[in-house]
Tab-separated table of C-alpha atoms in Angstrom:
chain	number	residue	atom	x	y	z
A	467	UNK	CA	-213.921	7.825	62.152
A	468	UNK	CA	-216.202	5.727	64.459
A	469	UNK	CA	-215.683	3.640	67.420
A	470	UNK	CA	-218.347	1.965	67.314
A	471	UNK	CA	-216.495	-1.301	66.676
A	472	UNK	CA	-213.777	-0.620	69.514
A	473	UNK	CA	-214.744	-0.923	73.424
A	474	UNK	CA	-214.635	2.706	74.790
A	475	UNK	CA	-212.642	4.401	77.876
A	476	UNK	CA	-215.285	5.554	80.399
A	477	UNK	CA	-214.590	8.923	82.426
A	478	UNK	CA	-215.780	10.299	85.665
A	479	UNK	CA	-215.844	14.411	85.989
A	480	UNK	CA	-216.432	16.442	88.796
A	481	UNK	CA	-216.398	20.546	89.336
A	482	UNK	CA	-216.232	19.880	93.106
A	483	UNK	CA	-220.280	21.572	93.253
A	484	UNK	CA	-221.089	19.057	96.404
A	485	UNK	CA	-222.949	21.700	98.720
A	486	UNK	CA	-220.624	21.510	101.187
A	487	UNK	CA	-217.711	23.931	102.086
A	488	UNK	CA	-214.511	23.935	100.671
A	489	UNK	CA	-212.584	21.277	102.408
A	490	UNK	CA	-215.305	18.969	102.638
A	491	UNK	CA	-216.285	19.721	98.500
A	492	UNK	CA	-212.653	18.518	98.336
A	493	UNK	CA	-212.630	15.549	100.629
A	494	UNK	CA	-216.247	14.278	99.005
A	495	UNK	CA	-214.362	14.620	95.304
A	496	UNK	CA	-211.734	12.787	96.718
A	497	UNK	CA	-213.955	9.844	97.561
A	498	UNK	CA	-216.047	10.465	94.134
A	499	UNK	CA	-212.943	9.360	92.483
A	500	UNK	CA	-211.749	6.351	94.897
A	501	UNK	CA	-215.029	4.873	94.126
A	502	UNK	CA	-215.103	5.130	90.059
A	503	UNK	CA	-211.899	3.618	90.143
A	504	UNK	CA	-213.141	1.163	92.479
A	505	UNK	CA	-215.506	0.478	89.732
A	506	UNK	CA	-213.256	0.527	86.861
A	507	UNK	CA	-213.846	3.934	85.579
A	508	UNK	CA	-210.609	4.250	83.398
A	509	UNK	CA	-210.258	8.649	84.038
A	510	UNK	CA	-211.346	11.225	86.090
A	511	UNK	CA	-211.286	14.903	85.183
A	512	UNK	CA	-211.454	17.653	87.197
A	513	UNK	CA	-212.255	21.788	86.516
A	514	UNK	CA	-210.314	24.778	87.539
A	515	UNK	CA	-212.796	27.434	88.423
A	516	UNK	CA	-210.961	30.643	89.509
A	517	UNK	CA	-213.112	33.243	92.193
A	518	UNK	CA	-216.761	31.330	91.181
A	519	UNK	CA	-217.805	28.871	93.657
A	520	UNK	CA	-220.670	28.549	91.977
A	521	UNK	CA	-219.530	27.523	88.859
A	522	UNK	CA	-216.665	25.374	90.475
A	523	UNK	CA	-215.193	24.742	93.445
A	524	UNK	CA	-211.255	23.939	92.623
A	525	UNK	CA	-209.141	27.042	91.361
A	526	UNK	CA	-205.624	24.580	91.638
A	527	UNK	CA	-206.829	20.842	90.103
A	528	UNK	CA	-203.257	19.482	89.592
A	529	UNK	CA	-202.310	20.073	93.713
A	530	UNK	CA	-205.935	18.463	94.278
A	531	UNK	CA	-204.710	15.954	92.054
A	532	UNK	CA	-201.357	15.204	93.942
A	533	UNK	CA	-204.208	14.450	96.793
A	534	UNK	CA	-206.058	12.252	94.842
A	535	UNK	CA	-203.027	10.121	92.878
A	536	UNK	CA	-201.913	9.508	96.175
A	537	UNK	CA	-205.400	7.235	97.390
A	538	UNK	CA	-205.560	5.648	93.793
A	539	UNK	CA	-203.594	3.234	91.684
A	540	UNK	CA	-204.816	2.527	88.380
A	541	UNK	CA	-207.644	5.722	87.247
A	542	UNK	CA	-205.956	8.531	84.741
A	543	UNK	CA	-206.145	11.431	86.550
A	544	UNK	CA	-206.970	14.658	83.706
A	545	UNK	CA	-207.694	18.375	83.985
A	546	UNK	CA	-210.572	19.356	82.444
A	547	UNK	CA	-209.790	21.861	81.782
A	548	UNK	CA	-206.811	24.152	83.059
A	549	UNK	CA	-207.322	27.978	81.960
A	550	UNK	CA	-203.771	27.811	80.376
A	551	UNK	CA	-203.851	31.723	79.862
A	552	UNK	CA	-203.872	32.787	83.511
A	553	UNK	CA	-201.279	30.380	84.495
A	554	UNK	CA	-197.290	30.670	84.383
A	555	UNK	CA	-196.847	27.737	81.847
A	556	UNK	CA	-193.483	27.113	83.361
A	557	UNK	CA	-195.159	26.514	86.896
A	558	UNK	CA	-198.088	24.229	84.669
A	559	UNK	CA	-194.888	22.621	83.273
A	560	UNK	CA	-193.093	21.859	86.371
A	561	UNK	CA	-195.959	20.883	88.783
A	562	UNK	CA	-197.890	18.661	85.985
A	563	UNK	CA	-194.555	16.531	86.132
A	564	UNK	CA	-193.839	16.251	89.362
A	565	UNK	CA	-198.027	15.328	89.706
A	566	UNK	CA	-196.989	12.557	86.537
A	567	UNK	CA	-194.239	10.691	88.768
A	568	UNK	CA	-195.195	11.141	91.590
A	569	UNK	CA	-199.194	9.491	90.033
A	570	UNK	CA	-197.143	6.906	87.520
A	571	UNK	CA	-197.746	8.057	84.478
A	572	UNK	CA	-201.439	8.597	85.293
A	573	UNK	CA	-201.540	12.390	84.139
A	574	UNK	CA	-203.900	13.626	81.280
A	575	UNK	CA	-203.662	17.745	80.620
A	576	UNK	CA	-206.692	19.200	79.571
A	577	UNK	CA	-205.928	22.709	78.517
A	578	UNK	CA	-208.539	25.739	77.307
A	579	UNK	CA	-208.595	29.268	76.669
A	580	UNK	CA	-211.316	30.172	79.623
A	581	UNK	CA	-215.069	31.437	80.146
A	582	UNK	CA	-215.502	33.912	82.601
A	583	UNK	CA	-213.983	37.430	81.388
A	584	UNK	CA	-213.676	39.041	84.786
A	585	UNK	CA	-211.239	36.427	85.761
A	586	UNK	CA	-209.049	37.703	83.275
A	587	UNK	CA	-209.294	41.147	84.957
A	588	UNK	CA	-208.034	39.788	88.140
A	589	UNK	CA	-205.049	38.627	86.967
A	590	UNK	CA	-203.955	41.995	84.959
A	591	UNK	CA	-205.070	40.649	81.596
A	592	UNK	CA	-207.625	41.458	78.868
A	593	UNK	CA	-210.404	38.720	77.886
A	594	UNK	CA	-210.653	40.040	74.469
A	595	UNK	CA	-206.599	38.089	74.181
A	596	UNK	CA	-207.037	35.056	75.129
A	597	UNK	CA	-206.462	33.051	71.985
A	598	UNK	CA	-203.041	35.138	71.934
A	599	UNK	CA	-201.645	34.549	75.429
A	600	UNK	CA	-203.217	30.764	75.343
A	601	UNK	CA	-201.453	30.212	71.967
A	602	UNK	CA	-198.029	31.686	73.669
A	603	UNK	CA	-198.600	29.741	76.473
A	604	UNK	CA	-199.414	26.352	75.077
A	605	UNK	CA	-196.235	26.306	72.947
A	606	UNK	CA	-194.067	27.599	76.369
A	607	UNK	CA	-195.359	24.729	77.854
A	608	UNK	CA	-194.818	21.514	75.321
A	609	UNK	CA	-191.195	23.286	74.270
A	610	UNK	CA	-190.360	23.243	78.547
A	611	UNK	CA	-192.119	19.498	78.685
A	612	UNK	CA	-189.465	18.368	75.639
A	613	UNK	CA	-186.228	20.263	77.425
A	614	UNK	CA	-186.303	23.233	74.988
A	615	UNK	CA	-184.640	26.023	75.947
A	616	UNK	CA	-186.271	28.440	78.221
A	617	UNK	CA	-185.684	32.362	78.492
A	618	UNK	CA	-182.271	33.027	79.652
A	619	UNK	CA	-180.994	29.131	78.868
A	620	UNK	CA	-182.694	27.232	81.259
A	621	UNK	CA	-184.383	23.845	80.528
A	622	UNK	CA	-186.795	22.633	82.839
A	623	UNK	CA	-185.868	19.647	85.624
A	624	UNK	CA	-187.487	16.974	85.188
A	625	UNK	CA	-188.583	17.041	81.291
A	626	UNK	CA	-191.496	14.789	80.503
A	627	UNK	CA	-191.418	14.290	76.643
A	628	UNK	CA	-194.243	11.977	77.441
A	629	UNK	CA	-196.858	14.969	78.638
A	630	UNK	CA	-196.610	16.186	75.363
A	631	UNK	CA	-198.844	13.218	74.173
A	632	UNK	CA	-201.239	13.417	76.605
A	633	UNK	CA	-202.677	16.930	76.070
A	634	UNK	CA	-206.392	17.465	75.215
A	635	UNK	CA	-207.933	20.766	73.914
A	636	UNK	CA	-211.304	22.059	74.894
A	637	UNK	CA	-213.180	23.996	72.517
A	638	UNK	CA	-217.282	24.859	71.662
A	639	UNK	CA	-215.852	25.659	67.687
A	640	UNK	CA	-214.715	24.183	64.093
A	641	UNK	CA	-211.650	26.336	65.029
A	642	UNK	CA	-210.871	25.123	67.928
A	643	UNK	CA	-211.061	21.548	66.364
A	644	UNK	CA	-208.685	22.366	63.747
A	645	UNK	CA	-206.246	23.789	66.289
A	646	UNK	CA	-206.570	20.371	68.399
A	647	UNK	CA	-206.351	18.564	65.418
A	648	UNK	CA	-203.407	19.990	63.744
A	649	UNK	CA	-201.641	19.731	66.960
A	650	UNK	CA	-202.486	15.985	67.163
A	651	UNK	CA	-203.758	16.277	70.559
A	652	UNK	CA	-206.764	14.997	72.128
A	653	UNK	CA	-210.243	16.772	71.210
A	654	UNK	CA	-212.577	17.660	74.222
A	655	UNK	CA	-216.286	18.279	73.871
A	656	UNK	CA	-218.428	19.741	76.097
A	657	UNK	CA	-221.410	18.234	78.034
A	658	UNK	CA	-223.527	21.269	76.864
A	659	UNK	CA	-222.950	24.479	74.611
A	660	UNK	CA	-224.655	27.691	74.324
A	661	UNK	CA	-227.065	27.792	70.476
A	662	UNK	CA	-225.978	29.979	67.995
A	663	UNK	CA	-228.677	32.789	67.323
A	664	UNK	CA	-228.908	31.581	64.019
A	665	UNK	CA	-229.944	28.073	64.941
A	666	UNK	CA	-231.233	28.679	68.649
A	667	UNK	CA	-232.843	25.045	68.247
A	668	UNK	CA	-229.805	23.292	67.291
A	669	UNK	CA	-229.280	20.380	69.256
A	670	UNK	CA	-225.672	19.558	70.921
A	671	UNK	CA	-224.843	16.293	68.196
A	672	UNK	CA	-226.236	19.608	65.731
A	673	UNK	CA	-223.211	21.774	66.855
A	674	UNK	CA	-220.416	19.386	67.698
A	675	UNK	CA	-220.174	17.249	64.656
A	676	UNK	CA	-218.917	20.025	62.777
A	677	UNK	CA	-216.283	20.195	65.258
A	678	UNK	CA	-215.707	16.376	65.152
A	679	UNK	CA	-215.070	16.958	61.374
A	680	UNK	CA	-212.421	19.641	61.893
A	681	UNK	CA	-210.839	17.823	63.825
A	682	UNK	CA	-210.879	14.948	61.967
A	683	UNK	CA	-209.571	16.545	58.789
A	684	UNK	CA	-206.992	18.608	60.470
A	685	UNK	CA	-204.861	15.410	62.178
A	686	UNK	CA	-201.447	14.754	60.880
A	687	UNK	CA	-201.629	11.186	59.118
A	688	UNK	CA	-201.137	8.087	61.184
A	689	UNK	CA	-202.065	9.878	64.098
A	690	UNK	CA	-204.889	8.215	66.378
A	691	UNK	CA	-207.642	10.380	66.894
A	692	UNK	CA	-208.552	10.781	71.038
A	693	UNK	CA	-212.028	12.378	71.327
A	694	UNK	CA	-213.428	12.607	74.577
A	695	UNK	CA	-217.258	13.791	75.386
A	696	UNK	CA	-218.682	15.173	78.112
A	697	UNK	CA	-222.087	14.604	79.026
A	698	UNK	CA	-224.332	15.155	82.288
A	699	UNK	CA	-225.375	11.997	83.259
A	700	UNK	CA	-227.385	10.912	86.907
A	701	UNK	CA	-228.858	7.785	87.019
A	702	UNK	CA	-230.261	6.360	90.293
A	703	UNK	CA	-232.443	3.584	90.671
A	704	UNK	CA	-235.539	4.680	90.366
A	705	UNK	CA	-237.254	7.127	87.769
A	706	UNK	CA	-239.123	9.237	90.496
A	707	UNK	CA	-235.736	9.707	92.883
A	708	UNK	CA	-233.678	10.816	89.674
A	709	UNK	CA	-236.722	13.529	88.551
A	710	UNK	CA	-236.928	14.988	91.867
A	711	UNK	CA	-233.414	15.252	92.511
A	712	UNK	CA	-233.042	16.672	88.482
A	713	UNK	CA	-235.759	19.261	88.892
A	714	UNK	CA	-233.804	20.565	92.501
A	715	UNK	CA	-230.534	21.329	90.961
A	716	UNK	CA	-232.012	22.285	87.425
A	717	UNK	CA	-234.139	24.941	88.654
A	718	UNK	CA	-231.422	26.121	90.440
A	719	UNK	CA	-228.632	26.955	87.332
A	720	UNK	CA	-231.662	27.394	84.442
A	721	UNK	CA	-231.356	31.451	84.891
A	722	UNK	CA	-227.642	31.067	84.801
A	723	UNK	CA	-227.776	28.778	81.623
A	724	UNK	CA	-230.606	30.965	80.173
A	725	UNK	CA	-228.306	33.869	80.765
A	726	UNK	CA	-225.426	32.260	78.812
A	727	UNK	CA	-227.323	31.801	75.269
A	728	UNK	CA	-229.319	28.592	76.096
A	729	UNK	CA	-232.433	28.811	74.783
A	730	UNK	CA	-235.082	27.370	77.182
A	731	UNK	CA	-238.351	26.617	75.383
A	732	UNK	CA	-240.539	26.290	78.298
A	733	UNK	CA	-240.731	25.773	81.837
A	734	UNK	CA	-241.477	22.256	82.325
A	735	UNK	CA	-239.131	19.780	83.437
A	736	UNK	CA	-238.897	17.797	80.128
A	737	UNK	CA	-238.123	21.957	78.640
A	738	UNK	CA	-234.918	22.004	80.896
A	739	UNK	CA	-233.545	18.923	80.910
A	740	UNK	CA	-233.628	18.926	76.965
A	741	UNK	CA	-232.639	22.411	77.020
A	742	UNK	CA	-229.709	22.063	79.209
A	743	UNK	CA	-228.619	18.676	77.109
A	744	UNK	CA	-229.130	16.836	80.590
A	745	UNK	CA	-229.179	12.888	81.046
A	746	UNK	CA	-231.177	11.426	84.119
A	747	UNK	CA	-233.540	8.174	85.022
A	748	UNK	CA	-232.739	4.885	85.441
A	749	UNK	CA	-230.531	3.466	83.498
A	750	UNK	CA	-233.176	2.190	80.874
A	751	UNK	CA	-234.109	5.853	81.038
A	752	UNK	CA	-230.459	7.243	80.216
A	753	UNK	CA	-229.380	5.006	77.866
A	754	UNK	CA	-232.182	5.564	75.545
A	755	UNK	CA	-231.623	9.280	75.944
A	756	UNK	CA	-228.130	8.839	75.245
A	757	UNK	CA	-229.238	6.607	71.983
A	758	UNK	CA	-230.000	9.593	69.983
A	759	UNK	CA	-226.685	11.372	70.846
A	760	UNK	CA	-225.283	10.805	67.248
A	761	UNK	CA	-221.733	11.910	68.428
A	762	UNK	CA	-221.132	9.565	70.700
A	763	UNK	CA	-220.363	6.744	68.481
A	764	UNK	CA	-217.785	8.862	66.698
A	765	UNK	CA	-215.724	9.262	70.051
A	766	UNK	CA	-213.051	7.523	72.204
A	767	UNK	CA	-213.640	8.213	75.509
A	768	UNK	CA	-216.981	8.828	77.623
A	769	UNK	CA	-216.665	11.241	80.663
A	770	UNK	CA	-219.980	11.454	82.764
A	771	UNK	CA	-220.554	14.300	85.245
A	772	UNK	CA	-223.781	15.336	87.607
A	773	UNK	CA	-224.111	18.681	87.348
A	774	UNK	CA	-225.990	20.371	87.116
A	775	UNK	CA	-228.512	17.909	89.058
A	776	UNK	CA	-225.766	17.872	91.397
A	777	UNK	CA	-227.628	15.559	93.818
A	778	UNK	CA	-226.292	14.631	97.016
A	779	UNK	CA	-223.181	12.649	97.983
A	780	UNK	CA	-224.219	9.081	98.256
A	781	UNK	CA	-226.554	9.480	95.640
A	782	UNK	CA	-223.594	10.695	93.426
A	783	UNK	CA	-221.642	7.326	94.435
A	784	UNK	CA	-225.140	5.288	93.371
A	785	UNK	CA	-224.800	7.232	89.909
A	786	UNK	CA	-221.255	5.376	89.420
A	787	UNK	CA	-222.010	1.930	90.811
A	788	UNK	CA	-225.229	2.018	87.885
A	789	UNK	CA	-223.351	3.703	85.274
A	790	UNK	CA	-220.536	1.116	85.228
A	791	UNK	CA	-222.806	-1.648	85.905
A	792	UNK	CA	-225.892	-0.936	83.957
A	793	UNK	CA	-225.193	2.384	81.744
A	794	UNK	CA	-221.391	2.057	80.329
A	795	UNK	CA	-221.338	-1.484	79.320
A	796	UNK	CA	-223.947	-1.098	76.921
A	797	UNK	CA	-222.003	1.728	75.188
A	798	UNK	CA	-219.424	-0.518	74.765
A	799	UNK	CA	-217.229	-0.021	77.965
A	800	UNK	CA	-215.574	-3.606	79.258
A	801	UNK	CA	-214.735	-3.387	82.933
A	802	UNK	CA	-211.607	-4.543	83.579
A	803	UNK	CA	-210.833	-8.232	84.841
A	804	UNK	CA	-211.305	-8.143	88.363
A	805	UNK	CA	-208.253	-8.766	90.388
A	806	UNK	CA	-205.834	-7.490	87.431
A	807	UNK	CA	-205.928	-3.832	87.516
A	808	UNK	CA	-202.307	-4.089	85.742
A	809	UNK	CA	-204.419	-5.313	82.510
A	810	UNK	CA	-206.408	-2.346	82.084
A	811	UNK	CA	-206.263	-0.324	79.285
A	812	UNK	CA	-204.489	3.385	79.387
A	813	UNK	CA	-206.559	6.390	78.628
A	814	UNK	CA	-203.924	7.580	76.003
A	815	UNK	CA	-200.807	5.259	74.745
């Protein structure tokens, strides 16, 4: 599959990383969002980080999302991803559709088994079972979303048949694919990955093609594939701005990164931008970066995020005025007809 031929949904993500505390990180997200719809961005995903500020700022995205579906009209509002083991899927269930009415429709649920192992620990489980519970709790969830019947006899009021459409599985392997793909939901990819030891030079279109494949081969017939890929994207206008502002928040996470698997060849800036699979310039810069991301072409939706250059505010909301005006349109993303919101294309129908 390609979609090369077919105009592409374009994405804005956000781990709420603004250096800022808490309620502002919040209200500046907020405003991140108003603006890419404001600019036609068709989606915008947030993370659930639980404990880490560091890593992300928003341990419960669908109440931040009740926030933000309330100041918006038109964008597709997704979780990218919700840690589906530590949750009560009944409570993901119930709160995803009261976030779907009250948003019309907008809701996209990203769902994925989770990083950080002492999170697990917190809430009384083991890491090491995470596949297990997330298994358990993915199928609790889409049987409570269709009005199956719950433990004791319940069924869950209201049902949202719907939801069950619009889920989206996050995964770094060829399993993971096939488990998305058998399940006909929507594939997520991730804006970087940790190298296999075997191949510590493998670059990111190196690792998730495989996965693309998988996926691919694994969908029940007639049913439309929905890829979406994450990438870290800042564009401002010009070359020198974007470096600096790269080489601030870079140098910040490359320990972190290093930590995790990444293999950083050298020190330089060129080292950990490559390294860290990172996108930044102008948008001449970006775009012919992004021109030798093989996968792209192969996907359905585009989802752009800062981090980890994380720059400030208002140059985050000069990042989505270029992107949609200079960057997106040349990956073939059509804004939509100004004046006639109603026309725009869903993420997922």
């Amino acid at each position: 599959m390609t979609a090369s031929s077919t105009t592409r949904r374009l994405g804005f993500f956000t781990r709420l990383l603004d250096d800022a505390g808490p309620g502002e990180r919040y209200r500046l997200a907020a405003e991140q969002i108003i603006h890419a719809e404001r600019h036609g961005f068709d989606s915008a995903w947030v993370a659930q980080h639980h404990f880490h500020a560091a890593e992300g700022g928003l341990p419960a995205p669908l109440v931040f999302l009740s926030h933000v579906a309330a100041r918006t009209s038109t964008i597709r509002l997704g979780t990218g991803i919700i840690t589906l083991p530590l949750e009560n899927p009944i409570r993901v269930a119930e709160d995803a559709v009261v976030l779907d009415l009250l948003s019309g429709g907008r809701l996209e649920i990203g769902v994925g088994t989770g990083g950080t192992p002492s999170s697990f620990t917190a809430f009384g489980l083991e890491s090491a079972n995470r596949s297990e519970i997330y298994d358990r709790h993915l199928a609790v969830l889409r049987s409570a979303w269709t009005g199956g019947s719950l433990e004791g006899g319940d069924t869950l009021y209201p049902v949202a048949p719907d939801l069950d459409d619009r889920v989206w599985q996050a995964t770094f392997s060829v399993g993971g694919g096939i488990r998305a793909g058998k399940a006909g939901d929507g594939l997520m990819l991730s804006r970087t990955q940790p190298r296999p030891k075997d191949a510590p030079h493998a670059t990111l279109p190196d690792l998730q093609h495989p996965i693309i494949d998988a996926y691919l081969a694994a969908l029940p017939e007639g049913r439309a594939p929905r890829i979406v890929a994450s990438r870290s994207l800042f564009v401002a206008d010009s070359r020198d701005k974007a470096l600096r502002l790269a080489e601030t928040g870079l140098r910040r996470v490359v320990a972190d990164f290093a930590a995790k698997g990444h293999v950083i060849p050298g020190d330089s800036l060129a080292d950990i931008i490559a390294a860290l699979d990172t996108h930044v310039g102008t948008p001449e810069d970006v775009l012919e970066s992004l021109s030798r991301d093989t996968t792209l072409p192969r996907v359905t939706d585009l989802v752009f995020q800062v981090h980890s250059v994380d720059p400030p505010h208002e140059d985050i909301l000069r990042s989505i005025e270029l992107i949609a005006s200079d960057v997106a349109p040349a990956l073939r993303w059509q804004a939509p007809a100004a004046g006639r919101p109603e026309k725009r294309v869903a993420l997922v129908r």
